[in-house]
């Protein structure tokens, strides 16, 4: 991390374990939609989200990997309509079944975040989050984990800024914090995270294997792929 003034982290799958929050949520959503609609729509929902309900595995190319909640809701509505549910009924079904996961109860940090963030900040670096989750659950999660005060800025899915893999989130954070993109590092678990970093001209692009993406997904667009953020070398 030499020559890096700002480290931008993705959230779910990068600093927080992905599965406990999102896999269980996706499976529960499919079951609730079937119950509310009386139609076998769960498999189509899982296919759209990119979730294997048997194992709870989330696939790198699926909607759940890096899609904002509002867009996932719209895509779920599309699945209902494509399954033959009438438009008015589909809205009722979605309203009955849709729920957000509890961000605090399900948040499992992938390392001692306070210690990692302290070490990064001790080297003079600033810290930021760029997440496809919404702002309220993101802020509540970071506060519950006791690290909100260590984060200098964050940009979330509902902030009105183009999402991953567009470069806008990184460029926005760099502008807010007064850091040139070339002196920023981006750490993420999906190809969308890393493509965002590349498009923004980030100085260092790091993939982690704790989330959705595997080495084959991340290596082609990363400067380095590490097992976990716990392996970040902080001089």
Tab-separated table of C-alpha atoms in Angstrom:
chain	number	residue	atom	x	y	z
A	1	UNK	CA	0.000	0.000	0.000
A	2	UNK	CA	2.906	2.352	-0.598
A	3	UNK	CA	1.888	5.545	-2.417
A	4	UNK	CA	-1.766	5.003	-1.413
A	5	UNK	CA	-3.586	7.787	0.437
A	6	UNK	CA	-7.104	6.335	0.367
A	7	UNK	CA	-8.324	2.751	0.741
A	8	UNK	CA	-11.846	2.129	-0.545
A	9	UNK	CA	-13.523	-1.069	0.631
A	10	UNK	CA	-16.577	-2.838	-0.661
A	11	UNK	CA	-18.760	-3.992	2.243
A	12	UNK	CA	-20.506	-7.357	1.898
A	13	UNK	CA	-18.123	-10.157	1.051
A	14	UNK	CA	-15.096	-7.931	1.618
A	15	UNK	CA	-15.177	-6.720	5.211
A	16	UNK	CA	-18.405	-8.497	6.236
A	17	UNK	CA	-19.272	-12.132	5.563
A	18	UNK	CA	-21.674	-12.300	2.614
A	19	UNK	CA	-23.529	-15.566	3.141
A	20	UNK	CA	-25.166	-15.105	6.555
A	21	UNK	CA	-26.932	-11.941	5.399
A	22	UNK	CA	-27.780	-12.448	1.750
A	23	UNK	CA	-28.121	-16.173	1.029
A	24	UNK	CA	-30.674	-16.727	3.774
A	25	UNK	CA	-32.522	-13.573	2.699
A	26	UNK	CA	-32.731	-14.709	-0.923
A	27	UNK	CA	-34.040	-18.160	-0.030
A	28	UNK	CA	-36.631	-16.708	2.346
A	29	UNK	CA	-37.720	-14.258	-0.359
A	30	UNK	CA	-38.321	-17.036	-2.888
A	31	UNK	CA	-40.366	-19.001	-0.368
A	32	UNK	CA	-42.412	-15.933	0.610
A	33	UNK	CA	-43.139	-15.067	-3.026
A	34	UNK	CA	-44.381	-18.593	-3.711
A	35	UNK	CA	-46.592	-18.462	-0.643
A	36	UNK	CA	-48.033	-15.049	-1.500
A	37	UNK	CA	-48.573	-15.775	-5.203
A	38	UNK	CA	-49.566	-19.427	-5.089
A	39	UNK	CA	-47.226	-20.009	-8.046
A	40	UNK	CA	-43.898	-21.870	-8.328
A	41	UNK	CA	-41.813	-18.717	-8.831
A	42	UNK	CA	-38.955	-19.406	-6.407
A	43	UNK	CA	-36.661	-21.135	-8.905
A	44	UNK	CA	-36.951	-18.213	-11.326
A	45	UNK	CA	-36.204	-15.781	-8.505
A	46	UNK	CA	-33.140	-17.777	-7.450
A	47	UNK	CA	-31.933	-17.864	-11.056
A	48	UNK	CA	-32.255	-14.084	-11.332
A	49	UNK	CA	-30.470	-13.541	-8.020
A	50	UNK	CA	-27.815	-16.131	-8.808
A	51	UNK	CA	-28.418	-18.252	-5.712
A	52	UNK	CA	-28.295	-22.025	-5.306
A	53	UNK	CA	-30.977	-22.665	-2.655
A	54	UNK	CA	-29.610	-26.116	-1.844
A	55	UNK	CA	-26.145	-24.921	-0.836
A	56	UNK	CA	-26.723	-21.200	-0.279
A	57	UNK	CA	-23.966	-20.436	-2.785
A	58	UNK	CA	-24.147	-17.034	-4.488
A	59	UNK	CA	-22.887	-17.028	-8.062
A	60	UNK	CA	-20.564	-14.237	-9.278
A	61	UNK	CA	-22.739	-13.253	-12.254
A	62	UNK	CA	-26.059	-13.198	-10.412
A	63	UNK	CA	-28.073	-10.167	-9.408
A	64	UNK	CA	-27.334	-10.610	-5.717
A	65	UNK	CA	-23.587	-10.201	-6.225
A	66	UNK	CA	-23.535	-6.458	-6.900
A	67	UNK	CA	-27.006	-5.011	-7.472
A	68	UNK	CA	-28.757	-2.294	-5.495
A	69	UNK	CA	-31.796	-3.327	-3.463
A	70	UNK	CA	-34.162	-1.055	-5.406
A	71	UNK	CA	-33.073	-2.636	-8.681
A	72	UNK	CA	-33.334	-6.146	-7.234
A	73	UNK	CA	-36.893	-5.350	-6.228
A	74	UNK	CA	-37.702	-4.232	-9.781
A	75	UNK	CA	-36.075	-7.368	-11.205
A	76	UNK	CA	-38.084	-9.532	-8.810
A	77	UNK	CA	-41.254	-7.842	-10.015
A	78	UNK	CA	-40.167	-8.680	-13.548
A	79	UNK	CA	-39.818	-12.344	-12.603
A	80	UNK	CA	-43.365	-12.374	-11.230
A	81	UNK	CA	-44.747	-10.777	-14.371
A	82	UNK	CA	-42.813	-13.195	-16.594
A	83	UNK	CA	-44.248	-16.076	-14.544
A	84	UNK	CA	-47.793	-15.025	-15.489
A	85	UNK	CA	-48.762	-13.027	-12.406
A	86	UNK	CA	-50.973	-10.076	-13.415
A	87	UNK	CA	-49.424	-6.637	-12.845
A	88	UNK	CA	-51.701	-5.543	-9.993
A	89	UNK	CA	-51.421	-8.922	-8.275
A	90	UNK	CA	-47.632	-8.942	-8.745
A	91	UNK	CA	-47.336	-5.639	-6.894
A	92	UNK	CA	-49.446	-7.014	-4.038
A	93	UNK	CA	-47.392	-10.204	-3.862
A	94	UNK	CA	-44.111	-8.314	-3.869
A	95	UNK	CA	-45.295	-5.931	-1.176
A	96	UNK	CA	-46.299	-8.876	1.002
A	97	UNK	CA	-43.074	-10.831	0.512
A	98	UNK	CA	-40.350	-8.207	0.226
A	99	UNK	CA	-38.246	-7.516	3.303
A	100	UNK	CA	-34.729	-6.318	3.941
A	101	UNK	CA	-32.268	-8.407	5.954
A	102	UNK	CA	-31.409	-7.195	9.427
A	103	UNK	CA	-28.011	-5.589	8.808
A	104	UNK	CA	-26.929	-5.603	12.430
A	105	UNK	CA	-28.046	-9.078	13.481
A	106	UNK	CA	-26.488	-10.739	10.449
A	107	UNK	CA	-23.243	-8.745	10.155
A	108	UNK	CA	-20.153	-10.912	10.756
A	109	UNK	CA	-16.852	-9.047	10.250
A	110	UNK	CA	-14.207	-10.968	8.337
A	111	UNK	CA	-11.382	-9.710	10.537
A	112	UNK	CA	-10.816	-7.337	13.453
A	113	UNK	CA	-11.974	-4.299	11.504
A	114	UNK	CA	-11.108	-1.768	14.183
A	115	UNK	CA	-7.525	-3.012	14.307
A	116	UNK	CA	-7.200	-3.118	10.515
A	117	UNK	CA	-8.629	0.367	10.119
A	118	UNK	CA	-6.425	1.728	12.914
A	119	UNK	CA	-3.338	0.305	11.213
A	120	UNK	CA	-4.288	1.821	7.868
A	121	UNK	CA	-5.027	5.208	9.388
A	122	UNK	CA	-1.799	5.129	11.398
A	123	UNK	CA	0.018	5.134	8.072
A	124	UNK	CA	-1.724	8.367	7.116
A	125	UNK	CA	-4.346	6.777	4.876
A	126	UNK	CA	-7.997	7.688	4.720
A	127	UNK	CA	-10.732	5.055	4.534
A	128	UNK	CA	-13.988	4.837	2.601
A	129	UNK	CA	-16.735	2.379	1.672
A	130	UNK	CA	-18.328	1.900	-1.739
A	131	UNK	CA	-21.263	-0.484	-1.408
A	132	UNK	CA	-24.228	-1.720	-3.414
A	133	UNK	CA	-26.231	-1.729	-0.177
A	134	UNK	CA	-28.328	1.257	0.911
A	135	UNK	CA	-27.104	3.984	3.253
A	136	UNK	CA	-29.259	3.338	6.314
A	137	UNK	CA	-28.312	-0.344	6.776
A	138	UNK	CA	-24.693	0.447	5.919
A	139	UNK	CA	-24.396	3.164	8.547
A	140	UNK	CA	-26.191	1.056	11.155
A	141	UNK	CA	-23.910	-1.905	10.462
A	142	UNK	CA	-20.707	0.129	10.700
A	143	UNK	CA	-21.934	1.758	13.910
A	144	UNK	CA	-22.832	-1.616	15.422
A	145	UNK	CA	-19.358	-2.921	14.574
A	146	UNK	CA	-17.812	0.135	16.233
A	147	UNK	CA	-15.936	1.402	13.170
A	148	UNK	CA	-18.133	4.183	11.802
A	149	UNK	CA	-15.851	6.867	13.249
A	150	UNK	CA	-12.871	5.375	11.397
A	151	UNK	CA	-14.509	5.735	7.984
A	152	UNK	CA	-13.948	9.098	6.330
A	153	UNK	CA	-16.642	8.763	3.654
A	154	UNK	CA	-19.014	6.266	2.146
A	155	UNK	CA	-21.131	6.029	-0.964
A	156	UNK	CA	-24.148	3.742	-1.133
A	157	UNK	CA	-26.610	2.406	-3.682
A	158	UNK	CA	-29.338	4.932	-2.875
A	159	UNK	CA	-27.098	8.015	-3.004
A	160	UNK	CA	-27.995	8.752	-6.621
A	161	UNK	CA	-24.525	7.881	-7.932
A	162	UNK	CA	-24.059	5.348	-10.723
A	163	UNK	CA	-23.278	1.918	-9.308
A	164	UNK	CA	-20.621	-0.665	-10.019
A	165	UNK	CA	-18.927	-1.332	-12.412
A	166	UNK	CA	-19.188	2.346	-13.395
A	167	UNK	CA	-16.311	4.420	-11.968
A	168	UNK	CA	-18.573	7.000	-10.335
A	169	UNK	CA	-18.456	5.727	-6.747
A	170	UNK	CA	-14.658	5.785	-6.641
A	171	UNK	CA	-14.451	9.139	-8.390
A	172	UNK	CA	-17.002	10.613	-5.984
A	173	UNK	CA	-15.123	9.403	-2.903
A	174	UNK	CA	-11.820	10.695	-4.268
A	175	UNK	CA	-13.374	14.094	-4.997
A	176	UNK	CA	-14.995	14.329	-1.553
A	177	UNK	CA	-11.755	13.447	0.212
A	178	UNK	CA	-9.437	15.367	-2.088
A	179	UNK	CA	-7.422	12.336	-3.182
A	180	UNK	CA	-6.314	11.672	-6.759
A	181	UNK	CA	-7.793	8.379	-8.035
A	182	UNK	CA	-4.293	7.163	-8.825
A	183	UNK	CA	-3.446	7.346	-5.129
A	184	UNK	CA	-6.447	5.245	-4.103
A	185	UNK	CA	-6.696	1.499	-3.580
A	186	UNK	CA	-9.933	-0.426	-4.039
A	187	UNK	CA	-10.570	-3.736	-2.255
A	188	UNK	CA	-13.505	-5.913	-3.299
A	189	UNK	CA	-14.810	-9.440	-3.763
A	190	UNK	CA	-16.492	-9.145	-7.177
A	191	UNK	CA	-15.373	-8.365	-10.693
A	192	UNK	CA	-17.759	-5.381	-10.598
A	193	UNK	CA	-15.776	-3.896	-7.680
A	194	UNK	CA	-12.499	-4.290	-9.534
A	195	UNK	CA	-13.824	-3.079	-12.892
A	196	UNK	CA	-15.125	0.022	-11.105
A	197	UNK	CA	-11.633	0.603	-9.745
A	198	UNK	CA	-10.006	0.118	-13.146
A	199	UNK	CA	-12.462	2.481	-14.838
A	200	UNK	CA	-11.747	5.141	-12.216
A	201	UNK	CA	-7.978	4.834	-12.605
A	202	UNK	CA	-7.352	3.555	-9.085
A	203	UNK	CA	-3.693	3.102	-8.264
A	204	UNK	CA	-4.143	-0.357	-6.724
A	205	UNK	CA	-6.875	-2.945	-7.311
A	206	UNK	CA	-7.130	-5.823	-4.818
A	207	UNK	CA	-9.484	-8.789	-4.947
A	208	UNK	CA	-10.412	-10.834	-1.890
A	209	UNK	CA	-11.686	-14.417	-1.860
A	210	UNK	CA	-14.091	-14.083	1.066
A	211	UNK	CA	-17.152	-13.215	-0.988
A	212	UNK	CA	-18.783	-14.029	-4.293
A	213	UNK	CA	-15.852	-13.926	-6.705
A	214	UNK	CA	-13.314	-16.702	-7.172
A	215	UNK	CA	-9.716	-16.299	-8.222
A	216	UNK	CA	-10.597	-16.884	-11.876
A	217	UNK	CA	-13.134	-14.033	-11.710
A	218	UNK	CA	-10.859	-11.568	-9.965
A	219	UNK	CA	-7.323	-12.217	-11.184
A	220	UNK	CA	-7.821	-10.858	-14.728
A	221	UNK	CA	-8.698	-7.389	-13.407
A	222	UNK	CA	-6.793	-7.280	-10.092
A	223	UNK	CA	-3.269	-6.209	-9.259
A	224	UNK	CA	-3.356	-8.770	-6.466
A	225	UNK	CA	-5.779	-11.371	-5.114
A	226	UNK	CA	-5.595	-12.216	-1.412
A	227	UNK	CA	-7.526	-14.630	0.754
A	228	UNK	CA	-8.961	-11.951	3.043
A	229	UNK	CA	-8.596	-8.330	4.096
A	230	UNK	CA	-6.779	-9.749	7.110
A	231	UNK	CA	-3.854	-10.338	4.717
A	232	UNK	CA	-3.520	-6.709	3.711
A	233	UNK	CA	0.053	-5.659	4.311
A	234	UNK	CA	0.060	-2.380	6.211
A	235	UNK	CA	3.577	-0.913	6.497
